[in-house]
PDB file of C-alpha atoms in Angstrom:
ATOM      1  CA  TYR A   1       0.000   0.000   0.000  1.00 74.00           C
ATOM      2  CA  PHE A   2       1.061   3.550  -0.695  1.00 75.00           C
ATOM      3  CA  LEU A   3       0.404   6.081   2.018  1.00 80.00           C
ATOM      4  CA  ASP A   4       0.189   9.606   0.670  1.00 86.00           C
ATOM      5  CA  LEU A   5       1.482  12.559   2.658  1.00 84.00           C
ATOM      6  CA  ASN A   6      -1.037  14.863   4.240  1.00 91.00           C
ATOM      7  CA  GLU A   7      -1.275  18.273   2.584  1.00 91.00           C
ATOM      8  CA  ASP A   8       0.734  20.085   5.280  1.00 93.00           C
ATOM      9  CA  ARG A   9       3.647  17.676   4.997  1.00 92.00           C
ATOM     10  CA  TYR A  10       3.483  17.754   1.217  1.00 91.00           C
ATOM     11  CA  LEU A  11       3.582  21.570   1.242  1.00 91.00           C
ATOM     12  CA  GLN A  12       6.531  21.573   3.675  1.00 94.00           C
ATOM     13  CA  ASN A  13       8.501  19.240   1.392  1.00 94.00           C
ATOM     14  CA  TYR A  14       7.609  21.370  -1.644  1.00 95.00           C
ATOM     15  CA  LYS A  15       8.826  24.525   0.107  1.00 96.00           C
ATOM     16  CA  ILE A  16      12.085  22.838   1.080  1.00 96.00           C
ATOM     17  CA  LEU A  17      12.649  21.472  -2.420  1.00 97.00           C
ATOM     18  CA  TYR A  18      12.052  24.848  -4.112  1.00 97.00           C
ATOM     19  CA  ASN A  19      13.578  27.159  -1.542  1.00 96.00           C
ATOM     20  CA  LYS A  20      16.909  28.092  -3.160  1.00 96.00           C
ATOM     21  CA  ILE A  21      16.847  30.950  -5.653  1.00 97.00           C
ATOM     22  CA  ASP A  22      19.595  30.299  -8.210  1.00 97.00           C
ATOM     23  CA  THR A  23      20.064  33.696  -9.879  1.00 97.00           C
ATOM     24  CA  GLU A  24      22.351  32.382 -12.633  1.00 98.00           C
ATOM     25  CA  PHE A  25      19.904  29.607 -13.505  1.00 98.00           C
ATOM     26  CA  ILE A  26      17.003  32.072 -13.699  1.00 98.00           C
ATOM     27  CA  LYS A  27      19.018  34.479 -15.838  1.00 98.00           C
ATOM     28  CA  ASN A  28      20.106  31.707 -18.233  1.00 98.00           C
ATOM     29  CA  TYR A  29      16.567  30.328 -18.396  1.00 98.00           C
ATOM     30  CA  PHE A  30      15.297  33.600 -19.835  1.00 98.00           C
ATOM     31  CA  ILE A  31      18.326  34.370 -22.007  1.00 98.00           C
ATOM     32  CA  ASN A  32      18.118  30.903 -23.595  1.00 98.00           C
ATOM     33  CA  SER A  33      14.345  31.143 -24.150  1.00 98.00           C
ATOM     34  CA  ASN A  34      14.802  32.619 -27.627  1.00 97.00           C
ATOM     35  CA  PHE A  35      11.740  34.808 -27.084  1.00 98.00           C
ATOM     36  CA  HIS A  36      11.959  38.260 -28.665  1.00 98.00           C
ATOM     37  CA  ASP A  37       8.796  40.325 -28.875  1.00 96.00           C
ATOM     38  CA  GLY A  38       9.779  43.446 -26.938  1.00 96.00           C
ATOM     39  CA  THR A  39       7.918  42.452 -23.782  1.00 96.00           C
ATOM     40  CA  LYS A  40       9.272  43.870 -20.540  1.00 98.00           C
ATOM     41  CA  LEU A  41       8.624  41.289 -17.841  1.00 98.00           C
ATOM     42  CA  TYR A  42       8.881  42.377 -14.222  1.00 98.00           C
ATOM     43  CA  ILE A  43       8.784  39.553 -11.703  1.00 98.00           C
ATOM     44  CA  ASN A  44       8.546  39.799  -7.956  1.00 97.00           C
ATOM     45  CA  LEU A  45       8.816  36.502  -6.062  1.00 97.00           C
ATOM     46  CA  THR A  46       6.706  36.531  -2.927  1.00 96.00           C
ATOM     47  CA  ASP A  47       5.435  34.428  -0.057  1.00 95.00           C
ATOM     48  CA  ASP A  48       2.118  32.564  -0.161  1.00 93.00           C
ATOM     49  CA  LYS A  49       0.144  35.709   0.685  1.00 95.00           C
ATOM     50  CA  PHE A  50       1.853  37.771  -2.050  1.00 95.00           C
ATOM     51  CA  GLU A  51       3.162  40.133   0.619  1.00 92.00           C
ATOM     52  CA  ASN A  52       6.822  39.600   1.472  1.00 91.00           C
ATOM     53  CA  GLU A  53       8.996  40.191  -1.547  1.00 90.00           C
ATOM     54  CA  LYS A  54      11.859  37.690  -1.824  1.00 90.00           C
ATOM     55  CA  TYR A  55      13.495  38.560  -5.141  1.00 96.00           C
ATOM     56  CA  SER A  56      12.717  40.957  -8.002  1.00 98.00           C
ATOM     57  CA  PHE A  57      14.017  41.274 -11.549  1.00 98.00           C
ATOM     58  CA  LEU A  58      13.305  42.597 -15.032  1.00 98.00           C
ATOM     59  CA  VAL A  59      13.626  40.643 -18.266  1.00 98.00           C
ATOM     60  CA  ASN A  60      13.548  42.697 -21.448  1.00 98.00           C
ATOM     61  CA  PHE A  61      12.746  40.443 -24.418  1.00 98.00           C
ATOM     62  CA  GLY A  62      14.096  42.781 -27.095  1.00 97.00           C
ATOM     63  CA  ASN A  63      16.491  41.812 -29.908  1.00 97.00           C
ATOM     64  CA  LYS A  64      18.934  40.929 -27.160  1.00 98.00           C
ATOM     65  CA  ILE A  65      17.416  39.524 -23.963  1.00 98.00           C
ATOM     66  CA  ASN A  66      18.485  41.503 -20.899  1.00 98.00           C
ATOM     67  CA  PHE A  67      18.118  40.286 -17.332  1.00 98.00           C
ATOM     68  CA  THR A  68      18.409  42.771 -14.448  1.00 98.00           C
ATOM     69  CA  LYS A  69      18.072  42.007 -10.744  1.00 98.00           C
ATOM     70  CA  LEU A  70      16.139  44.785  -8.987  1.00 98.00           C
ATOM     71  CA  SER A  71      15.698  45.947  -5.445  1.00 96.00           C
ATOM     72  CA  LEU A  72      12.117  46.534  -4.351  1.00 94.00           C
ATOM     73  CA  GLU A  73      12.649  50.296  -4.589  1.00 96.00           C
ATOM     74  CA  GLN A  74      14.048  49.997  -8.126  1.00 97.00           C
ATOM     75  CA  LEU A  75      11.118  47.797  -9.130  1.00 97.00           C
ATOM     76  CA  LYS A  76       8.551  50.302  -7.866  1.00 95.00           C
ATOM     77  CA  LYS A  77      10.323  53.201  -9.557  1.00 97.00           C
ATOM     78  CA  LYS A  78      10.531  51.396 -12.919  1.00 97.00           C
ATOM     79  CA  LEU A  79       6.870  50.324 -12.792  1.00 97.00           C
ATOM     80  CA  PHE A  80       5.884  53.938 -12.145  1.00 96.00           C
ATOM     81  CA  ILE A  81       7.918  55.240 -15.104  1.00 96.00           C
ATOM     82  CA  ASP A  82       7.452  52.422 -17.648  1.00 96.00           C
ATOM     83  CA  ASN A  83       4.385  52.473 -19.912  1.00 95.00           C
ATOM     84  CA  ASN A  84       4.561  48.991 -21.446  1.00 96.00           C
ATOM     85  CA  TYR A  85       5.114  45.920 -19.278  1.00 98.00           C
ATOM     86  CA  LEU A  86       3.837  42.692 -17.781  1.00 98.00           C
ATOM     87  CA  TYR A  87       4.324  42.561 -14.017  1.00 98.00           C
ATOM     88  CA  LEU A  88       3.887  39.263 -12.173  1.00 98.00           C
ATOM     89  CA  LYS A  89       3.907  38.725  -8.437  1.00 97.00           C
ATOM     90  CA  ILE A  90       4.506  34.983  -8.164  1.00 97.00           C
ATOM     91  CA  ARG A  91       4.739  32.616  -5.235  1.00 97.00           C
ATOM     92  CA  LYS A  92       8.438  31.811  -5.020  1.00 97.00           C
ATOM     93  CA  GLU A  93       8.218  28.010  -4.818  1.00 96.00           C
ATOM     94  CA  SER A  94       5.771  27.756  -7.728  1.00 96.00           C
ATOM     95  CA  PHE A  95       7.968  29.951  -9.884  1.00 97.00           C
ATOM     96  CA  LEU A  96      11.109  27.964  -9.060  1.00 98.00           C
ATOM     97  CA  ASN A  97       9.330  24.662  -9.703  1.00 96.00           C
ATOM     98  CA  THR A  98       8.237  25.948 -13.106  1.00 97.00           C
ATOM     99  CA  LEU A  99      11.696  27.170 -14.098  1.00 97.00           C
ATOM    100  CA  TYR A 100      13.829  24.392 -12.618  1.00 97.00           C
ATOM    101  CA  ASN A 101      11.652  21.752 -14.291  1.00 96.00           C
ATOM    102  CA  LYS A 102      10.934  23.816 -17.426  1.00 97.00           C
ATOM    103  CA  ARG A 103       7.207  23.400 -16.909  1.00 96.00           C
ATOM    104  CA  SER A 104       4.401  25.306 -18.584  1.00 96.00           C
ATOM    105  CA  TRP A 105       3.748  28.818 -17.302  1.00 96.00           C
ATOM    106  CA  GLU A 106       0.073  28.102 -17.775  1.00 94.00           C
ATOM    107  CA  ASP A 107       0.328  26.171 -14.489  1.00 92.00           C
ATOM    108  CA  ILE A 108       1.365  29.395 -12.750  1.00 94.00           C
ATOM    109  CA  SER A 109      -1.468  31.319 -14.320  1.00 91.00           C
ATOM    110  CA  ILE A 110      -4.370  28.918 -13.895  1.00 89.00           C
ATOM    111  CA  GLY A 111      -3.215  27.654 -10.516  1.00 82.00           C
ATOM    112  CA  PHE A 112      -3.656  31.058  -8.840  1.00 90.00           C
ATOM    113  CA  GLN A 113       0.079  31.178  -8.158  1.00 95.00           C
ATOM    114  CA  ASN A 114       0.478  34.752  -9.359  1.00 96.00           C
ATOM    115  CA  LYS A 115      -1.048  38.187  -9.570  1.00 96.00           C
ATOM    116  CA  GLN A 116      -0.793  39.874 -12.944  1.00 95.00           C
ATOM    117  CA  TYR A 117      -0.578  43.549 -13.792  1.00 96.00           C
ATOM    118  CA  ARG A 118      -0.293  44.834 -17.345  1.00 96.00           C
ATOM    119  CA  LYS A 119       0.291  48.225 -18.801  1.00 96.00           C
ATOM    120  CA  PRO A 120      -1.409  48.702 -21.174  1.00 96.00           C
ATOM    121  CA  ASN A 121      -4.056  46.256 -20.065  1.00 94.00           C
ATOM    122  CA  HIS A 122      -3.861  43.772 -22.933  1.00 93.00           C
ATOM    123  CA  TYR A 123      -3.211  40.052 -22.824  1.00 93.00           C
ATOM    124  CA  ASN A 124       0.391  39.144 -23.647  1.00 95.00           C
ATOM    125  CA  SER A 125      -0.574  36.119 -25.771  1.00 95.00           C
ATOM    126  CA  ASN A 126       2.847  35.732 -27.438  1.00 96.00           C
ATOM    127  CA  PHE A 127       4.553  35.526 -24.059  1.00 97.00           C
ATOM    128  CA  TRP A 128       2.056  33.079 -22.547  1.00 96.00           C
ATOM    129  CA  PHE A 129       2.032  30.860 -25.640  1.00 97.00           C
ATOM    130  CA  HIS A 130       5.828  30.693 -25.850  1.00 97.00           C
ATOM    131  CA  PHE A 131       6.393  29.887 -22.169  1.00 97.00           C
ATOM    132  CA  SER A 132       3.434  27.495 -21.951  1.00 96.00           C
ATOM    133  CA  ASN A 133       3.841  25.569 -25.214  1.00 95.00           C
ATOM    134  CA  ILE A 134       7.209  26.196 -26.872  1.00 96.00           C
ATOM    135  CA  TYR A 135       9.816  26.663 -24.133  1.00 97.00           C
ATOM    136  CA  VAL A 136       8.879  23.658 -21.991  1.00 97.00           C
ATOM    137  CA  SER A 137      10.445  20.290 -21.277  1.00 94.00           C
ATOM    138  CA  SER A 138       9.360  17.543 -23.666  1.00 86.00           C
ATOM    139  CA  LYS A 139       7.844  15.629 -20.762  1.00 79.00           C
ATOM    140  CA  PHE A 140       5.400  18.496 -20.130  1.00 60.00           C
ATOM    141  CA  VAL A 141       4.276  19.081 -23.714  1.00 53.00           C
ATOM    142  CA  LYS A 142       0.527  19.007 -24.053  1.00 54.00           C
ATOM    143  CA  SER A 143      -1.041  16.716 -26.570  1.00 50.00           C
ATOM    144  CA  LEU A 144      -4.311  17.401 -28.238  1.00 51.00           C
ATOM    145  CA  THR A 145      -6.325  14.587 -29.722  1.00 53.00           C
ATOM    146  CA  GLU A 146      -9.270  14.893 -31.985  1.00 60.00           C
ATOM    147  CA  CYS A 147     -12.522  14.203 -30.233  1.00 61.00           C
ATOM    148  CA  SER A 148     -14.435  11.355 -31.819  1.00 57.00           C
ATOM    149  CA  ASN A 149     -17.464  11.486 -29.564  1.00 58.00           C
ATOM    150  CA  CYS A 150     -19.682  12.884 -32.307  1.00 63.00           C
ATOM    151  CA  THR A 151     -18.645  10.094 -34.664  1.00 62.00           C
ATOM    152  CA  ILE A 152     -19.432   7.473 -32.047  1.00 61.00           C
ATOM    153  CA  LEU A 153     -22.738   9.159 -31.268  1.00 58.00           C
ATOM    154  CA  ASN A 154     -23.651   9.262 -34.959  1.00 63.00           C
ATOM    155  CA  GLN A 155     -22.742   5.598 -35.403  1.00 65.00           C
ATOM    156  CA  ASN A 156     -24.847   4.597 -32.413  1.00 64.00           C
ATOM    157  CA  LEU A 157     -27.738   6.731 -33.610  1.00 62.00           C
ATOM    158  CA  HIS A 158     -27.590   5.153 -37.079  1.00 63.00           C
ATOM    159  CA  LYS A 159     -27.482   1.678 -35.535  1.00 68.00           C
ATOM    160  CA  LEU A 160     -30.488   2.518 -33.395  1.00 68.00           C
ATOM    161  CA  LEU A 161     -32.424   3.964 -36.328  1.00 69.00           C
ATOM    162  CA  SER A 162     -31.700   1.065 -38.648  1.00 67.00           C
ATOM    163  CA  LYS A 163     -32.366  -1.517 -35.939  1.00 65.00           C
ATOM    164  CA  GLU A 164     -35.810  -0.177 -35.140  1.00 56.00           C
ATOM    165  CA  ASN A 165     -36.538   0.749 -38.733  1.00 55.00           C
ATOM    166  CA  VAL A 166     -37.222   4.313 -37.718  1.00 50.00           C
ATOM    167  CA  SER A 167     -36.749   7.026 -40.302  1.00 51.00           C
ATOM    168  CA  VAL A 168     -35.030  10.294 -39.606  1.00 50.00           C
ATOM    169  CA  LYS A 169     -38.201  12.149 -40.653  1.00 55.00           C
ATOM    170  CA  ASN A 170     -40.054  10.724 -37.659  1.00 52.00           C
ATOM    171  CA  ILE A 171     -37.507  12.037 -35.135  1.00 50.00           C
TER     172      ILE A 171
END
């Protein structure tokens, strides 16, 4: 038998496993992403309540990708001045899990692991698509299969109609 951990113990282990912020790894992750659309991405790693800032940085996805570590004061000043950016406050352990395992950023977004701020307020679809579908480990690639439910339904309906000798006009 397999005994699963209770949620508190599981969360403790998760926090221990993804506790260390490796600045060089994070920098290289973004520089090697090969994403260039001009997006300025500000990230602030936080605690579970999105309150205590642990680490902040800016990634500029221009022709050359630039990574800059920021203090909290620098971050606030840049957000006040800049007119085009995506700013994410992300729970530290979720962010590190995503980067260290090259997982889909969609998990961060749909799992309520971040708070998003955009200026202007438009969806950064190129960014989200690239980091959720392109720049992910092969073991986390999503696969889409064609749904054949309608075909099966049609086949069963035709079998039923022909079996009972019922015409489509009577339905």
